[in-house]
Amino acid sequence: MTSQSQLARLGLFDAKVPRYTSYPTAPHFAGDVGPDRFAQWIEALPEDGSVSLYVHVPFCRRLCWFCACRTQGTATAAPVAAYVETLKAELRLLAKHLPVGVRLSRVHWGGGTPTLLDAQMIRDLIAAIRETAAFAEDAEFSVEIDPNEIDAERLDALAEGGMTRASIGVQDFDPEIQETIGRPQGYEITRDAVEMIRARGVASLNADILFGLPHQSQARITDTVQKLLSLNPDRVALYGYAHVPWMAKRQQLIPSDALPRPAERLDLFETARRLFVWDGYEEIGIDHFARPEDGLAVARREGRLKRNFQGYTDDRAMALIGVGASSISRFPQGFAQNASATSQHVAAIREGRFSVARGHCFTGEDQLRGRLIEAVMCDFRVDASEICRDFDITRGALFGMFRAADARFENMLEITEDGLYVPQAARPLTRLVARAFDGYDLSKAGHSSAI
């Protein structure tokens, strides 16, 4: 790996950069995309095509202090039940605009805590989704599951409804760290949830853990990873904790003086990364790991790995449609985001209209730069022949962009006749390399640490 002094000199430990789950990133969305344009984009989808569906449930029984997602706490089932009815109405509205024969290739429930829904709510929501559009033959249905908020009855409803993948949040198993981030979740609770999931024939299990948490050390993250490996997840996301208390007020409860320094964050990541690789996982992009037979690993080997708001994906659908408050949709024409406030979203749906409040219409340069960034983030390389074939750019202009990017990193990148390559020594800089192709002003957006 490149020396820490060189990485520091190149800005790794100081820079704030996007995670590039979209391009342009959400802070650059504006109000020129609304309900009417959103409806037009849906109607423009090809008949008999496939789309992905994301369902956002913004409720949690308790609010974890580390989380920066758009969520709200609730102690009763009433607001959750009302929200499910809104989701069902939104799905009926969506169905009116979907072209004939459109099928769902991916369905993902995120949040918040989707498993806050009781078993009957789960069954009702699944039925509403299936009435919106048929599932494709190879469809995948994934749900984010909080081990603290799941039981046999709810898992039965999910399994009966066709759930193929469960995604569990772990963060860290250390009790002191859990207490500091407001997320008590013992190993035994997580293990029991995994066993219940596996017992119902769910084929795939994802797990999320974090590095850069308060009080985290190499010994502690080693213990967490070893415990996680005992659960044998099919894929793992190893995310860097983003401490943004100016955006997520609840993070003010986390003592900033207990957070590891940037160079220590890199050591924590490398410690965990080596453990996953030693256990037979393949590296997927900058922060995912998967068993060789997992769909992500197959997609990486075949050169068709993609990136969206859920991270890395092997989804081939041309559009992702989000339902629920704050959900983001992606179409060939651009992005559309629903109203962030649950009350505003609910009000719009009750009036019989979509709640889309902002978004972005792609320009030709957006699509070119977006593909360059995605290629760097997914494959660590840019195929020049592919870019020149698919976009309106000359080979000379493209290689000019490559050379400009390389110059920012002391010529650490590799430029050949085939294109641009990010070598292993420069992999910690990947998000910074991606930023070199970003045409937008990033100075006003509160992005997270580059490591």
CSV table of C-alpha atoms in Angstrom, one decimal:
chain,number,residue,atom,x,y,z
A,1,MET,CA,0.0,0.0,0.0
A,2,THR,CA,1.1,3.6,-0.6
A,3,SER,CA,2.8,5.2,2.4
A,4,GLN,CA,0.6,7.2,4.7
A,5,SER,CA,2.8,10.2,4.2
A,6,GLN,CA,2.1,10.2,0.4
A,7,LEU,CA,-1.6,9.6,1.0
A,8,ALA,CA,-1.6,12.5,3.3
A,9,ARG,CA,0.2,14.7,0.8
A,10,LEU,CA,-2.4,13.8,-1.8
A,11,GLY,CA,-5.2,14.9,0.5
A,12,LEU,CA,-6.7,11.5,1.6
A,13,PHE,CA,-6.9,12.5,5.3
A,14,ASP,CA,-8.3,15.9,4.8
A,15,ALA,CA,-10.7,15.8,1.8
A,16,LYS,CA,-14.5,15.6,2.0
A,17,VAL,CA,-15.8,13.9,-1.1
A,18,PRO,CA,-19.0,12.2,-2.2
A,19,ARG,CA,-19.6,8.5,-2.0
A,20,TYR,CA,-20.7,8.7,-5.6
A,21,THR,CA,-23.8,6.6,-5.4
A,22,SER,CA,-25.2,9.0,-8.0
A,23,TYR,CA,-23.9,11.6,-10.5
A,24,PRO,CA,-24.5,14.4,-10.0
A,25,THR,CA,-24.8,13.9,-6.3
A,26,ALA,CA,-28.0,14.7,-4.4
A,27,PRO,CA,-26.9,18.2,-3.1
A,28,HIS,CA,-27.0,19.3,-6.8
A,29,PHE,CA,-30.6,18.3,-7.3
A,30,ALA,CA,-32.9,21.2,-8.0
A,31,GLY,CA,-36.6,22.0,-8.3
A,32,ASP,CA,-36.9,21.6,-12.1
A,33,VAL,CA,-38.1,18.0,-11.7
A,34,GLY,CA,-41.6,17.6,-10.3
A,35,PRO,CA,-44.6,15.2,-10.3
A,36,ASP,CA,-45.5,15.8,-14.0
A,37,ARG,CA,-42.0,15.2,-15.3
A,38,PHE,CA,-41.7,12.1,-13.1
A,39,ALA,CA,-44.9,10.7,-14.5
A,40,GLN,CA,-43.6,11.4,-18.0
A,41,TRP,CA,-40.4,9.5,-17.3
A,42,ILE,CA,-42.4,6.5,-16.0
A,43,GLU,CA,-44.6,6.5,-19.0
A,44,ALA,CA,-41.6,6.6,-21.4
A,45,LEU,CA,-40.2,3.3,-20.1
A,46,PRO,CA,-40.4,0.5,-22.7
A,47,GLU,CA,-43.3,-1.9,-22.6
A,48,ASP,CA,-42.3,-5.4,-21.2
A,49,GLY,CA,-39.1,-3.9,-19.8
A,50,SER,CA,-37.8,-4.3,-16.2
A,51,VAL,CA,-37.4,-1.8,-13.4
A,52,SER,CA,-36.3,-1.8,-9.8
A,53,LEU,CA,-38.4,-0.7,-6.9
A,54,TYR,CA,-37.1,0.9,-3.7
A,55,VAL,CA,-39.5,1.3,-0.8
A,56,HIS,CA,-38.5,3.6,2.0
A,57,VAL,CA,-39.9,3.2,5.5
A,58,PRO,CA,-38.7,6.2,7.6
A,59,PHE,CA,-39.6,4.9,11.0
A,60,CYS,CA,-37.6,3.5,13.8
A,61,ARG,CA,-38.5,2.3,17.3
A,62,ARG,CA,-35.4,4.1,18.5
A,63,LEU,CA,-33.1,6.5,16.8
A,64,CYS,CA,-29.5,5.3,16.6
A,65,TRP,CA,-27.1,8.2,17.3
A,66,PHE,CA,-24.7,7.3,14.5
A,67,CYS,CA,-27.3,7.3,11.7
A,68,ALA,CA,-27.6,10.2,9.3
A,69,CYS,CA,-30.6,8.7,7.4
A,70,ARG,CA,-33.9,10.5,7.1
A,71,THR,CA,-35.8,8.7,9.9
A,72,GLN,CA,-38.2,9.4,12.7
A,73,GLY,CA,-38.9,7.6,16.0
A,74,THR,CA,-42.3,6.2,16.9
A,75,ALA,CA,-43.4,4.4,20.0
A,76,THR,CA,-46.8,3.3,18.6
A,77,ALA,CA,-47.9,1.4,15.5
A,78,ALA,CA,-50.5,4.0,14.4
A,79,PRO,CA,-48.2,6.3,12.3
A,80,VAL,CA,-46.6,3.2,10.7
A,81,ALA,CA,-50.0,1.8,9.8
A,82,ALA,CA,-51.0,5.1,8.3
A,83,TYR,CA,-47.8,5.3,6.3
A,84,VAL,CA,-48.3,1.8,4.9
A,85,GLU,CA,-51.7,2.9,3.6
A,86,THR,CA,-50.0,5.9,1.9
A,87,LEU,CA,-47.4,3.5,0.3
A,88,LYS,CA,-50.3,1.4,-1.0
A,89,ALA,CA,-51.9,4.5,-2.5
A,90,GLU,CA,-48.6,5.6,-4.0
A,91,LEU,CA,-48.2,2.1,-5.6
A,92,ARG,CA,-51.7,2.3,-7.1
A,93,LEU,CA,-50.8,5.7,-8.6
A,94,LEU,CA,-47.5,4.3,-10.0
A,95,ALA,CA,-49.4,1.4,-11.6
A,96,LYS,CA,-51.6,3.8,-13.5
A,97,HIS,CA,-48.5,5.2,-15.3
A,98,LEU,CA,-46.4,2.1,-15.8
A,99,PRO,CA,-46.4,0.8,-19.4
A,100,VAL,CA,-47.9,-2.5,-20.2
A,101,GLY,CA,-45.8,-5.6,-19.2
A,102,VAL,CA,-43.2,-3.8,-17.0
A,103,ARG,CA,-41.8,-6.3,-14.5
A,104,LEU,CA,-39.9,-5.8,-11.3
A,105,SER,CA,-36.3,-7.2,-11.4
A,106,ARG,CA,-35.4,-5.9,-7.9
A,107,VAL,CA,-37.4,-4.9,-4.9
A,108,HIS,CA,-35.7,-3.4,-1.9
A,109,TRP,CA,-37.1,-2.2,1.4
A,110,GLY,CA,-35.0,0.3,3.3
A,111,GLY,CA,-35.3,2.8,6.0
A,112,GLY,CA,-35.5,3.4,8.8
A,113,THR,CA,-36.6,0.0,10.0
A,114,PRO,CA,-38.8,-1.8,7.5
A,115,THR,CA,-39.3,-4.6,10.0
A,116,LEU,CA,-41.1,-2.2,12.3
A,117,LEU,CA,-44.1,-3.2,10.2
A,118,ASP,CA,-46.1,-6.0,11.8
A,119,ALA,CA,-46.8,-9.2,9.9
A,120,GLN,CA,-50.1,-8.1,8.5
A,121,MET,CA,-48.7,-4.8,7.3
A,122,ILE,CA,-45.9,-6.7,5.6
A,123,ARG,CA,-48.3,-9.0,3.9
A,124,ASP,CA,-50.5,-6.0,2.8
A,125,LEU,CA,-47.5,-4.1,1.4
A,126,ILE,CA,-46.1,-7.1,-0.5
A,127,ALA,CA,-49.6,-7.7,-2.0
A,128,ALA,CA,-49.7,-4.1,-3.1
A,129,ILE,CA,-46.3,-4.3,-4.8
A,130,ARG,CA,-47.3,-7.5,-6.6
A,131,GLU,CA,-50.5,-5.7,-7.8
A,132,THR,CA,-48.4,-2.8,-9.1
A,133,ALA,CA,-46.3,-5.0,-11.4
A,134,ALA,CA,-45.4,-8.7,-11.8
A,135,PHE,CA,-42.0,-9.9,-10.5
A,136,ALA,CA,-39.5,-11.0,-13.2
A,137,GLU,CA,-38.6,-14.7,-13.2
A,138,ASP,CA,-35.2,-13.9,-11.6
A,139,ALA,CA,-36.4,-11.1,-9.4
A,140,GLU,CA,-34.7,-10.4,-6.1
A,141,PHE,CA,-36.5,-9.1,-3.1
A,142,SER,CA,-34.3,-7.8,-0.3
A,143,VAL,CA,-35.2,-6.3,3.1
A,144,GLU,CA,-33.1,-4.4,5.6
A,145,ILE,CA,-33.6,-6.2,8.9
A,146,ASP,CA,-32.8,-4.9,12.4
A,147,PRO,CA,-32.1,-7.9,14.6
A,148,ASN,CA,-33.6,-6.0,17.5
A,149,GLU,CA,-36.8,-5.5,15.6
A,150,ILE,CA,-37.7,-8.9,14.1
A,151,ASP,CA,-39.5,-12.1,15.2
A,152,ALA,CA,-40.7,-15.3,13.7
A,153,GLU,CA,-44.1,-14.0,12.6
A,154,ARG,CA,-42.7,-11.1,10.7
A,155,LEU,CA,-40.0,-13.3,9.1
A,156,ASP,CA,-42.7,-15.8,8.1
A,157,ALA,CA,-44.6,-13.0,6.3
A,158,LEU,CA,-41.4,-11.8,4.5
A,159,ALA,CA,-40.4,-15.4,3.5
A,160,GLU,CA,-43.9,-16.2,2.3
A,161,GLY,CA,-43.9,-13.0,0.3
A,162,GLY,CA,-40.8,-14.0,-1.6
A,163,MET,CA,-37.9,-12.4,0.2
A,164,THR,CA,-34.7,-13.7,-1.3
A,165,ARG,CA,-32.1,-11.6,0.5
A,166,ALA,CA,-31.9,-10.2,4.0
A,167,SER,CA,-29.6,-7.3,4.9
A,168,ILE,CA,-28.7,-6.9,8.6
A,169,GLY,CA,-27.1,-4.0,10.2
A,170,VAL,CA,-24.3,-4.9,12.6
A,171,GLN,CA,-22.1,-1.7,12.9
A,172,ASP,CA,-19.9,-3.2,15.7
A,173,PHE,CA,-20.3,-5.9,18.3
A,174,ASP,CA,-18.3,-4.2,21.0
A,175,PRO,CA,-20.6,-3.2,23.9
A,176,GLU,CA,-18.8,0.1,24.7
A,177,ILE,CA,-19.0,1.2,21.1
A,178,GLN,CA,-22.6,0.2,20.8
A,179,GLU,CA,-23.4,2.2,23.9
A,180,THR,CA,-21.6,5.2,22.5
A,181,ILE,CA,-23.4,5.2,19.2
A,182,GLY,CA,-26.8,4.4,20.7
A,183,ARG,CA,-27.2,1.0,19.1
A,184,PRO,CA,-27.3,-1.9,21.6
A,185,GLN,CA,-27.3,-5.1,19.7
A,186,GLY,CA,-25.5,-8.2,21.2
A,187,TYR,CA,-23.9,-10.8,19.1
A,188,GLU,CA,-26.4,-13.4,20.4
A,189,ILE,CA,-29.4,-11.3,19.2
A,190,THR,CA,-27.8,-11.0,15.7
A,191,ARG,CA,-26.9,-14.7,15.6
A,192,ASP,CA,-30.4,-15.7,16.5
A,193,ALA,CA,-31.9,-13.4,13.8
A,194,VAL,CA,-29.5,-14.9,11.2
A,195,GLU,CA,-30.5,-18.4,12.2
A,196,MET,CA,-34.2,-17.5,11.9
A,197,ILE,CA,-33.6,-16.0,8.4
A,198,ARG,CA,-31.6,-19.0,7.2
A,199,ALA,CA,-34.2,-21.4,8.6
A,200,ARG,CA,-36.8,-19.9,6.3
A,201,GLY,CA,-34.8,-20.7,3.2
A,202,VAL,CA,-33.7,-17.1,2.4
A,203,ALA,CA,-30.8,-17.7,0.0
A,204,SER,CA,-28.6,-14.7,0.6
A,205,LEU,CA,-27.5,-12.7,3.6
A,206,ASN,CA,-25.9,-9.2,3.6
A,207,ALA,CA,-24.3,-7.5,6.6
A,208,ASP,CA,-23.2,-3.9,7.1
A,209,ILE,CA,-20.4,-2.9,9.5
A,210,LEU,CA,-18.7,0.4,10.1
A,211,PHE,CA,-15.1,1.5,10.6
A,212,GLY,CA,-14.2,4.8,12.2
A,213,LEU,CA,-16.6,4.5,15.1
A,214,PRO,CA,-15.8,6.1,18.5
A,215,HIS,CA,-13.4,3.9,20.7
A,216,GLN,CA,-12.8,1.6,17.8
A,217,SER,CA,-9.4,0.0,17.7
A,218,GLN,CA,-7.7,-2.6,15.5
A,219,ALA,CA,-8.3,-5.3,18.2
A,220,ARG,CA,-11.9,-4.4,18.5
A,221,ILE,CA,-12.7,-4.3,14.8
A,222,THR,CA,-10.8,-7.7,14.5
A,223,ASP,CA,-13.1,-9.2,17.1
A,224,THR,CA,-16.2,-7.8,15.4
A,225,VAL,CA,-15.2,-9.1,12.0
A,226,GLN,CA,-14.4,-12.5,13.4
A,227,LYS,CA,-17.8,-12.7,15.0
A,228,LEU,CA,-19.4,-11.6,11.8
A,229,LEU,CA,-17.5,-14.2,9.8
A,230,SER,CA,-18.9,-16.9,12.1
A,231,LEU,CA,-22.4,-16.0,10.7
A,232,ASN,CA,-21.1,-16.6,7.2
A,233,PRO,CA,-22.7,-13.7,5.3
A,234,ASP,CA,-22.8,-13.9,1.5
A,235,ARG,CA,-21.7,-10.2,1.2
A,236,VAL,CA,-20.5,-7.5,3.5
A,237,ALA,CA,-20.5,-3.7,3.2
A,238,LEU,CA,-17.7,-2.1,5.2
A,239,TYR,CA,-18.7,1.5,5.3
A,240,GLY,CA,-16.7,4.4,6.9
A,241,TYR,CA,-18.7,6.1,9.6
A,242,ALA,CA,-19.6,9.6,8.4
A,243,HIS,CA,-19.5,12.0,11.4
A,244,VAL,CA,-21.7,14.9,10.1
A,245,PRO,CA,-23.3,16.4,13.3
A,246,TRP,CA,-24.1,19.6,11.4
A,247,MET,CA,-26.5,17.6,9.2
A,248,ALA,CA,-27.6,14.8,11.6
A,249,LYS,CA,-28.2,16.5,14.9
A,250,ARG,CA,-28.4,13.2,16.8
A,251,GLN,CA,-24.7,12.7,16.1
A,252,GLN,CA,-24.0,15.5,18.5
A,253,LEU,CA,-24.5,12.8,21.2
A,254,ILE,CA,-21.4,11.0,20.0
A,255,PRO,CA,-18.1,12.4,21.6
A,256,SER,CA,-16.0,13.6,18.7
A,257,ASP,CA,-12.8,13.2,20.8
A,258,ALA,CA,-13.4,9.4,20.9
A,259,LEU,CA,-13.3,9.2,17.1
A,260,PRO,CA,-10.2,7.7,15.5
A,261,ARG,CA,-8.0,10.1,13.5
A,262,PRO,CA,-8.1,9.8,9.6
A,263,ALA,CA,-4.8,7.7,9.5
A,264,GLU,CA,-6.3,5.4,12.2
A,265,ARG,CA,-9.5,5.0,10.1
A,266,LEU,CA,-7.4,3.7,7.2
A,267,ASP,CA,-5.7,1.2,9.5
A,268,LEU,CA,-9.1,0.0,10.8
A,269,PHE,CA,-10.3,-0.4,7.2
A,270,GLU,CA,-7.2,-2.3,6.2
A,271,THR,CA,-7.4,-4.6,9.2
A,272,ALA,CA,-11.0,-5.5,8.4
A,273,ARG,CA,-10.3,-5.8,4.7
A,274,ARG,CA,-7.5,-8.3,5.2
A,275,LEU,CA,-9.6,-10.5,7.4
A,276,PHE,CA,-12.4,-10.7,4.8
A,277,VAL,CA,-9.9,-11.5,2.0
A,278,TRP,CA,-8.2,-14.1,4.2
A,279,ASP,CA,-11.6,-15.8,4.7
A,280,GLY,CA,-12.2,-16.1,1.0
A,281,TYR,CA,-14.2,-13.0,0.2
A,282,GLU,CA,-13.6,-11.2,-3.0
A,283,GLU,CA,-13.2,-7.4,-2.9
A,284,ILE,CA,-16.0,-5.5,-4.6
A,285,GLY,CA,-15.3,-1.9,-5.4
A,286,ILE,CA,-14.0,0.2,-2.5
A,287,ASP,CA,-16.0,-1.1,0.4
A,288,HIS,CA,-17.9,-4.4,-0.3
A,289,PHE,CA,-16.9,-8.0,0.0
A,290,ALA,CA,-18.6,-11.1,-1.4
A,291,ARG,CA,-18.3,-14.8,-1.6
A,292,PRO,CA,-17.1,-15.9,-5.0
A,293,GLU,CA,-20.5,-17.4,-5.9
A,294,ASP,CA,-22.4,-14.2,-4.9
A,295,GLY,CA,-24.1,-12.2,-7.6
A,296,LEU,CA,-21.9,-9.1,-6.9
A,297,ALA,CA,-18.7,-11.2,-7.3
A,298,VAL,CA,-19.9,-12.7,-10.6
A,299,ALA,CA,-20.9,-9.2,-11.9
A,300,ARG,CA,-17.5,-7.8,-11.0
A,301,ARG,CA,-15.7,-10.6,-12.8
A,302,GLU,CA,-17.9,-10.1,-15.9
A,303,GLY,CA,-17.5,-6.4,-15.9
A,304,ARG,CA,-21.1,-5.4,-15.3
A,305,LEU,CA,-20.9,-4.1,-11.7
A,306,LYS,CA,-23.0,-0.9,-11.2
A,307,ARG,CA,-23.5,1.6,-8.5
A,308,ASN,CA,-26.7,3.2,-7.2
A,309,PHE,CA,-28.2,4.6,-4.0
A,310,GLN,CA,-27.9,1.2,-2.2
A,311,GLY,CA,-24.2,0.9,-3.1
A,312,TYR,CA,-22.9,-1.7,-5.5
A,313,THR,CA,-25.4,-3.7,-7.5
A,314,ASP,CA,-25.6,-6.2,-10.3
A,315,ASP,CA,-29.0,-4.9,-11.3
A,316,ARG,CA,-29.5,-4.5,-15.0
A,317,ALA,CA,-32.8,-2.6,-15.0
A,318,MET,CA,-32.8,0.6,-16.9
A,319,ALA,CA,-34.7,2.5,-14.1
A,320,LEU,CA,-35.0,2.5,-10.3
A,321,ILE,CA,-38.3,3.9,-9.0
A,322,GLY,CA,-38.4,5.0,-5.3
A,323,VAL,CA,-41.6,5.1,-3.3
A,324,GLY,CA,-42.0,6.6,0.1
A,325,ALA,CA,-40.8,9.9,1.7
A,326,SER,CA,-37.4,11.1,0.4
A,327,SER,CA,-37.0,8.2,-2.0
A,328,ILE,CA,-34.9,8.8,-5.1
A,329,SER,CA,-35.6,7.5,-8.5
A,330,ARG,CA,-33.3,7.1,-11.4
A,331,PHE,CA,-34.3,7.1,-15.1
A,332,PRO,CA,-32.4,7.4,-18.3
A,333,GLN,CA,-33.5,11.0,-18.4
A,334,GLY,CA,-32.4,11.9,-14.8
A,335,PHE,CA,-33.1,11.7,-11.1
A,336,ALA,CA,-36.3,12.5,-9.1
A,337,GLN,CA,-36.6,12.7,-5.4
A,338,ASN,CA,-39.8,12.6,-3.3
A,339,ALA,CA,-40.5,15.2,-0.7
A,340,SER,CA,-38.3,14.5,2.3
A,341,ALA,CA,-40.7,15.4,5.0
A,342,THR,CA,-43.1,12.5,5.7
A,343,SER,CA,-46.0,14.9,6.2
A,344,GLN,CA,-45.5,16.6,2.8
A,345,HIS,CA,-45.1,13.3,1.1
A,346,VAL,CA,-48.3,11.9,2.6
A,347,ALA,CA,-50.3,15.0,1.8
A,348,ALA,CA,-49.3,14.8,-1.9
A,349,ILE,CA,-50.3,11.1,-2.2
A,350,ARG,CA,-53.6,11.8,-0.5
A,351,GLU,CA,-54.3,14.5,-3.1
A,352,GLY,CA,-53.7,11.9,-5.8
A,353,ARG,CA,-50.3,13.2,-7.1
A,354,PHE,CA,-46.7,12.1,-6.8
A,355,SER,CA,-44.7,14.0,-4.2
A,356,VAL,CA,-41.5,14.6,-6.3
A,357,ALA,CA,-40.0,17.8,-5.1
A,358,ARG,CA,-36.6,18.0,-6.8
A,359,GLY,CA,-34.3,16.2,-9.1
A,360,HIS,CA,-32.0,16.6,-12.0
A,361,CYS,CA,-32.2,16.2,-15.8
A,362,PHE,CA,-29.1,14.7,-17.4
A,363,THR,CA,-27.0,16.6,-19.8
A,364,GLY,CA,-24.7,14.8,-22.2
A,365,GLU,CA,-21.7,15.8,-20.1
A,366,ASP,CA,-23.5,14.4,-17.0
A,367,GLN,CA,-23.8,11.0,-18.6
A,368,LEU,CA,-20.2,11.0,-19.8
A,369,ARG,CA,-18.8,12.0,-16.4
A,370,GLY,CA,-21.2,9.8,-14.6
A,371,ARG,CA,-20.0,6.8,-16.5
A,372,LEU,CA,-16.3,7.7,-15.9
A,373,ILE,CA,-16.9,8.0,-12.2
A,374,GLU,CA,-18.9,4.7,-12.1
A,375,ALA,CA,-16.1,2.9,-13.9
A,376,VAL,CA,-13.5,4.1,-11.5
A,377,MET,CA,-15.7,3.3,-8.5
A,378,CYS,CA,-16.6,-0.2,-9.7
A,379,ASP,CA,-13.8,-1.5,-11.8
A,380,PHE,CA,-10.8,0.8,-11.0
A,381,ARG,CA,-10.4,1.3,-14.7
A,382,VAL,CA,-11.9,3.2,-17.6
A,383,ASP,CA,-12.1,1.5,-21.0
A,384,ALA,CA,-11.3,4.1,-23.5
A,385,SER,CA,-12.9,2.3,-26.4
A,386,GLU,CA,-16.2,1.9,-24.5
A,387,ILE,CA,-16.3,5.6,-23.6
A,388,CYS,CA,-15.5,6.7,-27.2
A,389,ARG,CA,-18.2,4.3,-28.5
A,390,ASP,CA,-20.9,5.3,-26.1
A,391,PHE,CA,-20.3,9.1,-25.8
A,392,ASP,CA,-19.6,12.1,-27.9
A,393,ILE,CA,-16.0,12.6,-27.1
A,394,THR,CA,-12.8,12.2,-29.1
A,395,ARG,CA,-10.0,9.9,-28.0
A,396,GLY,CA,-7.7,12.9,-27.7
A,397,ALA,CA,-10.1,14.8,-25.4
A,398,LEU,CA,-10.7,11.7,-23.3
A,399,PHE,CA,-7.0,11.0,-22.8
A,400,GLY,CA,-6.6,14.7,-21.9
A,401,MET,CA,-9.0,14.1,-19.0
A,402,PHE,CA,-7.0,11.0,-18.0
A,403,ARG,CA,-3.7,13.0,-18.0
A,404,ALA,CA,-5.3,15.8,-16.0
A,405,ALA,CA,-6.5,13.3,-13.4
A,406,ASP,CA,-3.2,11.6,-13.2
A,407,ALA,CA,-1.4,14.9,-12.6
A,408,ARG,CA,-3.4,15.4,-9.5
A,409,PHE,CA,-2.0,12.2,-8.0
A,410,GLU,CA,1.7,12.5,-8.7
A,411,ASN,CA,1.3,10.2,-11.8
A,412,MET,CA,0.3,7.3,-9.6
A,413,LEU,CA,-2.4,6.2,-12.0
A,414,GLU,CA,-1.6,4.1,-15.1
A,415,ILE,CA,-2.5,5.3,-18.6
A,416,THR,CA,-2.2,2.9,-21.5
A,417,GLU,CA,-3.6,2.7,-25.0
A,418,ASP,CA,-6.6,0.9,-23.5
A,419,GLY,CA,-7.5,3.6,-21.0
A,420,LEU,CA,-7.0,4.6,-17.3
A,421,TYR,CA,-6.2,2.2,-14.4
A,422,VAL,CA,-6.1,2.8,-10.7
A,423,PRO,CA,-3.4,0.4,-9.4
A,424,GLN,CA,-3.6,-1.3,-6.0
A,425,ALA,CA,-1.3,1.2,-4.4
A,426,ALA,CA,-3.7,4.0,-5.2
A,427,ARG,CA,-6.9,2.3,-4.3
A,428,PRO,CA,-7.4,4.3,-1.0
A,429,LEU,CA,-7.6,7.4,-3.3
A,430,THR,CA,-10.4,6.0,-5.4
A,431,ARG,CA,-13.1,8.5,-4.4
A,432,LEU,CA,-10.6,11.3,-4.9
A,433,VAL,CA,-9.8,10.0,-8.4
A,434,ALA,CA,-13.6,9.9,-9.1
A,435,ARG,CA,-13.8,13.5,-7.9
A,436,ALA,CA,-11.3,14.4,-10.6
A,437,PHE,CA,-14.0,13.7,-13.2
A,438,ASP,CA,-16.7,15.6,-11.3
A,439,GLY,CA,-17.8,18.7,-13.2
A,440,TYR,CA,-19.7,20.3,-10.3
A,441,ASP,CA,-18.7,22.6,-7.5
A,442,LEU,CA,-18.3,20.5,-4.4
A,443,SER,CA,-17.3,23.3,-2.0
A,444,LYS,CA,-20.8,23.9,-0.7
A,445,ALA,CA,-21.9,20.3,-0.1
A,446,GLY,CA,-21.3,18.6,3.3
A,447,HIS,CA,-19.7,15.4,2.1
A,448,SER,CA,-18.0,12.8,4.2
A,449,SER,CA,-14.4,12.0,4.8
A,450,ALA,CA,-12.5,10.5,1.9
A,451,ILE,CA,-11.4,7.6,4.2
